[in-house]
Amino acid sequence: MSWPRHLVDAAGWSGAIEALAAGRRTLAGLWGEPGLVHMATHADGEGAILSTPCPNGAYRSVSAWHAPAIRLERALFDLHGLRPDGALDKRPWLDHGRWTLRHPLGEALAATGPVPYPFLASEGENLHQIPVGPVHAGVIEPGHFRFTAAGETVVRLEERLGYVHRGLEGRLAGADLDRAAKLAGRASGDSTVAYAIAFARSAEDALGIEAPARAQWLRALMAELERLANHLGDIGAICNDAAFSLMHAHCGALREQVLRAAESAFGHRLMMDRVIPGGVAADITPEGARGIQALLRHIRDRLPRLVELYDDTASLQDRTVGTGRVSPELAARFGAGGFVGRASGRSFDARKAFPYAPYDVLNFGIRAREDGDVNARVWIRIEEVRESLGLVEQILDRLPSPPVHLGPPAGTGEGNALVESFRGDLFVWLRLAGGRVERAYLRDASWFQWPLLEAAIENNIVADFPLCNKSFNCSYAGVDL
Amino acid sequence: MSMPRFLVEGMLKGPLAERPPEPMSFAELGAEFETAVQRKLGRSLSIRQVDAGSCNACELEIHALGNAYYDLERFGLRFVASPRHAVVLLVTGPVTLNMREALERTYAATPGPKWVVAAGGCAIDGGLFADGYACAGGVADVIPVDIRIPGCPPTPIALLAGLLALLNGGKPLRGG
Ligand code: SF4
């Protein structure tokens, strides 16, 4: 069900800002179109979209009252040239001065060339700065981290992203549904299934159609396999960043087995381009279904021992307990989704808060903790692995009968979807006209998690940054687009 | 104590490692050289990976090369933290304009002789991101590319077969 969209005047817009600042509603997205700014918010399982015109290219800043909107407004200005009136941070975000033009999605201007980027200041005695990136030491995505440290202790971390901005939203505009679904599935490759589901559901919502039941169940099956693969890989990688490679080796093998099962069931290890508007591209193979059953048995056999190993290794706990803490207040204020939010007391999960098929009829629990450190994020992920195993089993047991696709959909309309990726809730809004995308907006879970990483590392030692960073595992591609 | 149990089990059970794949031929890899790389490199390759604008799925599969199934270090292949230690740059993604300079500087910082591998459809020709205001195109539009490993993303086996071709001068490991 679409979230209703209302056109509001300045007073209506200000009222919405007030509700966010007071914590009565949670920000789900902020995006633009020529002459118009949209804001999506939700509370108690009810979502709404507000749109306000921008006379003279400006609108009242949300971020002046509600910090989670800061980077969204900066990105919006870079892409559309719409100014947030009253915003404190007016630095560019995605635009590094290297594109061929400015404000590519608005009234485009000629490029100015690179300009120096002023990092936020830190004052105090004996502080030094450590610049890291965009090219990092490991096999990870590019981004810049500017640490200010007093000796070993981090006083301030500031992130600068945007390096992998590919112009995805610009490419989506005008694309037919086929191509647009492929593009959306490449917003953040590790969440390709979740993005493809969010895009397909938004398109179906816009066109007033529903994918066949079997397709919806198969989508959920793929989404849970994606969640399992990511959680298993990351649990191992977090331990590896604490120099405990035994966990890494075993978790890495389990992750590989999930990907192999996915390939045998759906024909692609990461299940890219398998979810399409109108259904899924192909049905599950019979041997694939058997393979997933065997996978479940195998993980259920291995997992308890790995969990025991994590729990029993004091040297590992010594690194993860108390490290990189995020307070429940901050998690709530930022509306942090996924394990980052749930490890800090925010038990939001799009599969429960905005139940979509088949999660509305499946049994699973959402757990939250209050401790908010690296250890808490690991435990939340372990518990999510267990829940996903249960979900996969239920789905395989109760899979409805074919068909798996409606035929290629076409038409005109507006729609949106909130989908739980392994990282947390991601939001998609789009408008279709004549079977093509007119405008599509994708908001990754990481938008509301990256800023918390800056808070989490404060007063920790520089050497614990990789561990904290991995325990968040935010997406660069997903926010840079 | 569960750790000793894991270690003992590891010794008793067989390894998970797969048989090595046949290296791809230079023709399959669109190679731009014919010389026997092996003579120059010996039996080991230090690889510096650079994400120049990837969606991160290529990185996931490159990561998988390190798991017990592919275990790339048994071939003398390893990832290094600095381009100064590398002979191979493994580049993914279309090159975004925001990453272009970083890629050029990484290439410049890599001592010769060096080889550049473009991994994945995006790195080969920009893929779905070929043109537009934010991308320079494929890797070859920015730095010279020696071999290309196709796929979206390339599977770990494809990556391994491509890298082994570099070690092997493009000839199969066994037989012909
Ligand atoms: S080739 Fe495919 S997997 Fe690799 S970066 Fe491009 S879109 Fe992502």
Tab-separated table of N, CA, C and O in Angstrom, chain A residues 64-159:
chain	number	residue	atom	x	y	z
A	64	ALA	N	18.380	21.795	9.954
A	64	ALA	CA	18.619	22.802	10.988
A	64	ALA	C	17.984	22.359	12.307
A	64	ALA	O	18.425	22.756	13.381
A	65	TRP	N	16.950	21.507	12.220
A	65	TRP	CA	16.236	21.039	13.410
A	65	TRP	C	16.444	19.558	13.654
A	65	TRP	O	16.190	19.071	14.749
A	66	HIS	N	16.842	18.843	12.623
A	66	HIS	CA	16.899	17.385	12.720
A	66	HIS	C	18.159	16.899	11.993
A	66	HIS	O	18.170	16.756	10.767
A	67	ALA	N	19.214	16.640	12.779
A	67	ALA	CA	20.531	16.332	12.217
A	67	ALA	C	20.565	15.173	11.207
A	67	ALA	O	21.363	15.213	10.272
A	68	PRO	N	19.741	14.141	11.353
A	68	PRO	CA	19.818	13.038	10.381
A	68	PRO	C	19.610	13.494	8.933
A	68	PRO	O	19.972	12.771	8.000
A	69	ALA	N	19.027	14.693	8.738
A	69	ALA	CA	18.764	15.156	7.369
A	69	ALA	C	19.968	15.869	6.740
A	69	ALA	O	19.928	16.202	5.558
A	70	ILE	N	21.034	16.092	7.509
A	70	ILE	CA	22.143	16.914	6.996
A	70	ILE	C	22.665	16.412	5.654
A	70	ILE	O	22.688	17.135	4.660
A	71	ARG	N	23.099	15.148	5.608
A	71	ARG	CA	23.721	14.658	4.371
A	71	ARG	C	22.702	14.515	3.246
A	71	ARG	O	23.038	14.666	2.080
A	72	LEU	N	21.461	14.209	3.615
A	72	LEU	CA	20.417	14.101	2.590
A	72	LEU	C	20.219	15.454	1.904
A	72	LEU	O	20.079	15.535	0.680
A	73	GLU	N	20.224	16.534	2.706
A	73	GLU	CA	20.055	17.876	2.123
A	73	GLU	C	21.255	18.273	1.273
A	73	GLU	O	21.105	18.902	0.225
A	74	ARG	N	22.436	17.895	1.729
A	74	ARG	CA	23.639	18.245	0.963
A	74	ARG	C	23.635	17.508	-0.385
A	74	ARG	O	23.978	18.080	-1.416
A	75	ALA	N	23.221	16.248	-0.365
A	75	ALA	CA	23.143	15.475	-1.609
A	75	ALA	C	22.072	16.061	-2.528
A	75	ALA	O	22.265	16.181	-3.744
A	76	LEU	N	20.958	16.440	-1.926
A	76	LEU	CA	19.843	17.003	-2.694
A	76	LEU	C	20.290	18.297	-3.402
A	76	LEU	O	19.969	18.534	-4.562
A	77	PHE	N	21.051	19.119	-2.678
A	77	PHE	CA	21.548	20.346	-3.308
A	77	PHE	C	22.503	20.012	-4.462
A	77	PHE	O	22.397	20.580	-5.554
A	78	ASP	N	23.399	19.069	-4.236
A	78	ASP	CA	24.352	18.707	-5.291
A	78	ASP	C	23.629	18.223	-6.548
A	78	ASP	O	24.011	18.559	-7.662
A	79	LEU	N	22.580	17.419	-6.353
A	79	LEU	CA	21.902	16.821	-7.503
A	79	LEU	C	20.919	17.788	-8.165
A	79	LEU	O	20.788	17.817	-9.380
A	80	HIS	N	20.203	18.595	-7.357
A	80	HIS	CA	19.108	19.399	-7.906
A	80	HIS	C	19.340	20.896	-7.839
A	80	HIS	O	18.605	21.661	-8.459
A	81	GLY	N	20.281	21.336	-7.007
A	81	GLY	CA	20.493	22.769	-6.847
A	81	GLY	C	19.442	23.448	-5.982
A	81	GLY	O	19.347	24.672	-5.985
A	82	LEU	N	18.642	22.660	-5.240
A	82	LEU	CA	17.636	23.260	-4.355
A	82	LEU	C	18.270	23.525	-2.986
A	82	LEU	O	18.862	22.626	-2.389
A	83	ARG	N	18.157	24.773	-2.505
A	83	ARG	CA	18.848	25.201	-1.284
A	83	ARG	C	18.000	24.992	-0.044
A	83	ARG	O	16.839	25.395	-0.007
A	84	PRO	N	18.592	24.394	1.009
A	84	PRO	CA	17.882	24.287	2.289
A	84	PRO	C	18.099	25.568	3.089
A	84	PRO	O	19.210	25.821	3.559
A	85	ASP	N	17.065	26.363	3.232
A	85	ASP	CA	17.178	27.641	3.943
A	85	ASP	C	17.405	27.424	5.428
A	85	ASP	O	16.604	26.760	6.078
A	86	GLY	N	18.489	27.987	5.947
A	86	GLY	CA	18.762	27.876	7.376
A	86	GLY	C	19.676	26.719	7.734
A	86	GLY	O	20.007	26.527	8.903
A	87	ALA	N	20.098	25.905	6.732
A	87	ALA	CA	20.978	24.767	7.032
A	87	ALA	C	22.324	25.268	7.538
A	87	ALA	O	22.833	26.290	7.075
A	88	LEU	N	22.910	24.530	8.475
A	88	LEU	CA	24.197	24.944	9.038
A	88	LEU	C	25.355	24.434	8.187
A	88	LEU	O	26.362	25.099	8.029
A	89	ASP	N	25.222	23.225	7.677
A	89	ASP	CA	26.313	22.624	6.909
A	89	ASP	C	25.992	22.746	5.417
A	89	ASP	O	25.150	22.026	4.892
A	90	LYS	N	26.659	23.682	4.743
A	90	LYS	CA	26.332	23.914	3.332
A	90	LYS	C	27.395	23.336	2.413
A	90	LYS	O	27.427	23.639	1.218
A	91	ARG	N	28.287	22.503	2.942
A	91	ARG	CA	29.329	21.928	2.090
A	91	ARG	C	28.714	20.919	1.117
A	91	ARG	O	27.685	20.308	1.415
A	92	PRO	N	29.345	20.735	-0.039
A	92	PRO	CA	28.827	19.707	-0.956
A	92	PRO	C	28.999	18.325	-0.332
A	92	PRO	O	29.773	18.156	0.615
A	93	TRP	N	28.282	17.361	-0.835
A	93	TRP	CA	28.411	15.986	-0.322
A	93	TRP	C	28.822	15.034	-1.438
A	93	TRP	O	29.910	14.477	-1.425
A	94	LEU	N	27.967	14.887	-2.465
A	94	LEU	CA	28.299	13.961	-3.555
A	94	LEU	C	29.189	14.618	-4.606
A	94	LEU	O	29.992	13.947	-5.265
A	95	ASP	N	29.019	15.912	-4.786
A	95	ASP	CA	29.719	16.626	-5.859
A	95	ASP	C	31.107	17.040	-5.377
A	95	ASP	O	31.237	17.905	-4.518
A	96	HIS	N	32.122	16.400	-5.933
A	96	HIS	CA	33.504	16.737	-5.566
A	96	HIS	C	34.099	17.752	-6.536
A	96	HIS	O	35.305	17.960	-6.565
A	97	GLY	N	33.251	18.334	-7.362
A	97	GLY	CA	33.744	19.294	-8.346
A	97	GLY	C	34.386	18.622	-9.552
A	97	GLY	O	35.110	19.247	-10.308
A	98	ARG	N	34.104	17.338	-9.723
A	98	ARG	CA	34.749	16.601	-10.811
A	98	ARG	C	33.770	16.147	-11.892
A	98	ARG	O	34.165	15.592	-12.902
A	99	TRP	N	32.480	16.311	-11.640
A	99	TRP	CA	31.500	15.920	-12.652
A	99	TRP	C	31.603	16.862	-13.848
A	99	TRP	O	32.197	17.940	-13.754
A	100	THR	N	30.956	16.452	-14.941
A	100	THR	CA	31.009	17.293	-16.140
A	100	THR	C	30.057	18.484	-16.025
A	100	THR	O	30.103	19.392	-16.844
A	101	LEU	N	29.158	18.451	-15.018
A	101	LEU	CA	28.262	19.596	-14.796
A	101	LEU	C	27.811	19.600	-13.345
A	101	LEU	O	28.043	18.641	-12.612
A	102	ARG	N	27.179	20.695	-12.923
A	102	ARG	CA	26.642	20.766	-11.562
A	102	ARG	C	25.131	20.604	-11.603
A	102	ARG	O	24.493	20.943	-12.592
A	103	HIS	N	24.562	20.108	-10.535
A	103	HIS	CA	23.119	19.903	-10.394
A	103	HIS	C	22.539	19.119	-11.579
A	103	HIS	O	21.629	19.583	-12.269
A	104	PRO	N	23.075	17.926	-11.826
A	104	PRO	CA	22.679	17.142	-13.004
A	104	PRO	C	21.186	16.824	-13.079
A	104	PRO	O	20.659	16.645	-14.169
A	105	LEU	N	20.487	16.750	-11.948
A	105	LEU	CA	19.062	16.402	-11.994
A	105	LEU	C	18.161	17.636	-11.905
A	105	LEU	O	16.943	17.522	-11.867
A	106	GLY	N	18.768	18.818	-11.834
A	106	GLY	CA	17.972	20.040	-11.771
A	106	GLY	C	18.317	20.930	-12.945
A	106	GLY	O	18.474	20.449	-14.069
A	107	GLU	N	18.410	22.220	-12.672
A	107	GLU	CA	18.845	23.129	-13.729
A	107	GLU	C	20.357	23.098	-13.773
A	107	GLU	O	21.042	23.762	-12.999
A	108	ALA	N	20.874	22.298	-14.688
A	108	ALA	CA	22.316	22.024	-14.696
A	108	ALA	C	23.127	23.280	-14.994
A	108	ALA	O	22.725	24.121	-15.801
A	109	LEU	N	24.257	23.397	-14.307
A	109	LEU	CA	25.185	24.498	-14.527
A	109	LEU	C	26.519	23.921	-14.971
A	109	LEU	O	26.782	22.733	-14.787
A	110	ALA	N	27.372	24.781	-15.520
A	110	ALA	CA	28.700	24.331	-15.927
A	110	ALA	C	29.519	23.958	-14.686
A	110	ALA	O	29.348	24.547	-13.619
A	111	ALA	N	30.384	22.956	-14.834
A	111	ALA	CA	31.220	22.519	-13.713
A	111	ALA	C	32.231	23.601	-13.357
A	111	ALA	O	32.656	24.374	-14.215
A	112	THR	N	32.590	23.632	-12.065
A	112	THR	CA	33.559	24.648	-11.624
A	112	THR	C	34.942	24.066	-11.413
A	112	THR	O	35.901	24.789	-11.234
A	113	GLY	N	35.056	22.746	-11.389
A	113	GLY	CA	36.333	22.123	-11.062
A	113	GLY	C	36.441	21.888	-9.569
A	113	GLY	O	35.654	22.436	-8.793
A	114	PRO	N	37.422	21.050	-9.171
A	114	PRO	CA	37.548	20.684	-7.757
A	114	PRO	C	37.798	21.902	-6.874
A	114	PRO	O	38.530	22.804	-7.257
A	115	VAL	N	37.143	21.935	-5.736
A	115	VAL	CA	37.389	22.993	-4.751
A	115	VAL	C	37.828	22.316	-3.452
A	115	VAL	O	37.441	21.189	-3.195
A	116	PRO	N	38.658	22.989	-2.643
A	116	PRO	CA	39.101	22.375	-1.386
A	116	PRO	C	37.906	22.082	-0.485
A	116	PRO	O	36.929	22.831	-0.490
A	117	TYR	N	37.982	20.975	0.235
A	117	TYR	CA	36.886	20.570	1.105
A	117	TYR	C	37.294	20.831	2.549
A	117	TYR	O	38.213	20.196	3.067
A	118	PRO	N	36.644	21.773	3.212
A	118	PRO	CA	37.032	22.056	4.598
A	118	PRO	C	36.455	21.020	5.564
A	118	PRO	O	35.244	20.884	5.665
A	119	PHE	N	37.331	20.301	6.244
A	119	PHE	CA	36.856	19.371	7.272
A	119	PHE	C	36.512	20.151	8.529
A	119	PHE	O	37.012	21.255	8.743
A	120	LEU	N	35.655	19.577	9.360
A	120	LEU	CA	35.275	20.257	10.600
A	120	LEU	C	36.498	20.368	11.509
A	120	LEU	O	37.344	19.476	11.543
A	121	ALA	N	36.564	21.454	12.239
A	121	ALA	CA	37.749	21.712	13.062
A	121	ALA	C	37.660	20.976	14.395
A	121	ALA	O	36.576	20.675	14.884
A	122	SER	N	38.816	20.654	14.951
A	122	SER	CA	38.894	20.154	16.327
A	122	SER	C	39.923	21.017	17.030
A	122	SER	O	41.004	21.240	16.494
A	123	GLU	N	39.582	21.499	18.191
A	123	GLU	CA	40.522	22.354	18.902
A	123	GLU	C	40.991	21.679	20.174
A	123	GLU	O	40.216	21.017	20.855
A	124	GLY	N	42.264	21.866	20.488
A	124	GLY	CA	42.817	21.271	21.700
A	124	GLY	C	44.306	21.104	21.532
A	124	GLY	O	44.834	21.274	20.424
A	125	GLU	N	44.970	20.760	22.610
A	125	GLU	CA	46.423	20.631	22.549
A	125	GLU	C	46.816	19.264	22.019
A	125	GLU	O	46.160	18.261	22.288
A	126	ASN	N	47.911	19.249	21.284
A	126	ASN	CA	48.530	18.004	20.837
A	126	ASN	C	47.614	17.099	20.004
A	126	ASN	O	47.687	15.882	20.100
A	127	LEU	N	46.739	17.712	19.235
A	127	LEU	CA	45.891	16.900	18.364
A	127	LEU	C	46.606	16.703	17.038
A	127	LEU	O	47.310	17.587	16.563
A	128	HIS	N	46.449	15.539	16.466
A	128	HIS	CA	46.978	15.340	15.122
A	128	HIS	C	45.908	14.690	14.250
A	128	HIS	O	44.993	14.040	14.745
A	129	GLN	N	46.056	14.900	12.949
A	129	GLN	CA	45.073	14.359	12.008
A	129	GLN	C	45.652	13.168	11.265
A	129	GLN	O	46.838	13.159	10.932
A	130	ILE	N	44.798	12.195	10.986
A	130	ILE	CA	45.196	11.051	10.167
A	130	ILE	C	44.208	10.958	9.004
A	130	ILE	O	43.034	10.669	9.221
A	131	PRO	N	44.663	11.242	7.790
A	131	PRO	CA	43.766	11.077	6.638
A	131	PRO	C	43.847	9.641	6.118
A	131	PRO	O	44.936	9.106	5.961
A	132	VAL	N	42.725	9.013	5.868
A	132	VAL	CA	42.697	7.639	5.354
A	132	VAL	C	41.772	7.571	4.144
A	132	VAL	O	40.626	7.987	4.217
A	133	GLY	N	42.272	7.040	3.048
A	133	GLY	CA	41.428	6.821	1.868
A	133	GLY	C	41.447	8.010	0.921
A	133	GLY	O	42.117	8.988	1.222
A	134	PRO	N	40.780	7.927	-0.217
A	134	PRO	CA	39.712	6.973	-0.538
A	134	PRO	C	40.177	5.539	-0.804
A	134	PRO	O	39.391	4.620	-0.603
A	135	VAL	N	41.420	5.307	-1.281
A	135	VAL	CA	41.832	3.924	-1.515
A	135	VAL	C	42.320	3.354	-0.193
A	135	VAL	O	43.215	3.915	0.433
A	136	HIS	N	41.698	2.262	0.257
A	136	HIS	CA	42.044	1.685	1.555
A	136	HIS	C	42.990	0.513	1.400
A	136	HIS	O	43.235	0.030	0.302
A	137	ALA	N	43.469	0.008	2.545
A	137	ALA	CA	44.437	-1.083	2.519
A	137	ALA	C	43.807	-2.421	2.139
A	137	ALA	O	44.453	-3.269	1.556
A	138	GLY	N	42.539	-2.617	2.448
A	138	GLY	CA	41.922	-3.914	2.195
A	138	GLY	C	41.103	-3.910	0.919
A	138	GLY	O	41.138	-2.960	0.142
A	139	VAL	N	40.379	-5.012	0.706
A	139	VAL	CA	39.474	-5.088	-0.432
A	139	VAL	C	38.144	-4.503	0.032
A	139	VAL	O	37.222	-5.224	0.404
A	140	ILE	N	38.076	-3.183	0.106
A	140	ILE	CA	36.816	-2.555	0.506
A	140	ILE	C	36.533	-1.348	-0.375
A	140	ILE	O	37.368	-0.925	-1.166
A	141	GLU	N	35.357	-0.778	-0.177
A	141	GLU	CA	34.926	0.313	-1.038
A	141	GLU	C	35.670	1.600	-0.683
A	141	GLU	O	36.170	1.746	0.426
A	142	PRO	N	35.710	2.555	-1.614
A	142	PRO	CA	36.458	3.774	-1.348
A	142	PRO	C	35.655	4.845	-0.610
A	142	PRO	O	34.482	5.054	-0.866
A	143	GLY	N	36.331	5.499	0.302
A	143	GLY	CA	35.758	6.613	1.052
A	143	GLY	C	36.895	7.238	1.839
A	143	GLY	O	37.942	6.615	2.022
A	144	HIS	N	36.694	8.455	2.301
A	144	HIS	CA	37.767	9.120	3.048
A	144	HIS	C	37.369	9.265	4.511
A	144	HIS	O	36.255	9.672	4.819
A	145	PHE	N	38.293	8.905	5.392
A	145	PHE	CA	38.071	9.083	6.833
A	145	PHE	C	39.120	10.042	7.357
A	145	PHE	O	40.315	9.830	7.151
A	146	ARG	N	38.672	11.095	8.001
A	146	ARG	CA	39.612	12.051	8.586
A	146	ARG	C	39.541	11.920	10.106
A	146	ARG	O	38.549	12.296	10.729
A	147	PHE	N	40.591	11.340	10.674
A	147	PHE	CA	40.636	11.170	12.133
A	147	PHE	C	41.382	12.332	12.757
A	147	PHE	O	42.429	12.748	12.245
A	148	THR	N	40.881	12.835	13.851
A	148	THR	CA	41.662	13.723	14.688
A	148	THR	C	41.881	12.967	15.986
A	148	THR	O	40.907	12.493	16.599
A	149	ALA	N	43.153	12.803	16.362
A	149	ALA	CA	43.459	11.965	17.514
A	149	ALA	C	44.308	12.717	18.521
A	149	ALA	O	45.083	13.607	18.166
A	150	ALA	N	44.125	12.361	19.789
A	150	ALA	CA	45.016	12.825	20.847
A	150	ALA	C	45.763	11.580	21.287
A	150	ALA	O	45.194	10.740	21.976
A	151	GLY	N	47.002	11.447	20.841
A	151	GLY	CA	47.711	10.193	21.067
A	151	GLY	C	46.996	9.091	20.307
A	151	GLY	O	46.774	9.205	19.109
A	152	GLU	N	46.592	8.046	21.029
A	152	GLU	CA	45.921	6.910	20.391
A	152	GLU	C	44.412	7.111	20.305
A	152	GLU	O	43.724	6.358	19.627
A	153	THR	N	43.901	8.089	21.033
A	153	THR	CA	42.452	8.201	21.185
A	153	THR	C	41.822	9.093	20.121
A	153	THR	O	42.306	10.201	19.876
A	154	VAL	N	40.769	8.600	19.512
A	154	VAL	CA	40.083	9.379	18.488
A	154	VAL	C	39.231	10.462	19.159
A	154	VAL	O	38.390	10.168	20.008
A	155	VAL	N	39.497	11.701	18.763
A	155	VAL	CA	38.722	12.823	19.284
A	155	VAL	C	37.554	13.103	18.353
A	155	VAL	O	36.449	13.409	18.766
A	156	ARG	N	37.837	12.999	17.055
A	156	ARG	CA	36.768	13.212	16.086
A	156	ARG	C	37.072	12.403	14.826
A	156	ARG	O	38.204	12.325	14.385
A	157	LEU	N	36.043	11.799	14.289
A	157	LEU	CA	36.145	11.178	12.968
A	157	LEU	C	35.163	11.896	12.072
A	157	LEU	O	34.021	12.145	12.462
A	158	GLU	N	35.614	12.263	10.901
A	158	GLU	CA	34.680	12.793	9.921
A	158	GLU	C	34.794	11.969	8.650
A	158	GLU	O	35.887	11.730	8.140
A	159	GLU	N	33.632	11.548	8.146
A	159	GLU	CA	33.605	10.762	6.913
A	159	GLU	C	33.395	11.693	5.735
A	159	GLU	O	32.639	12.662	5.835
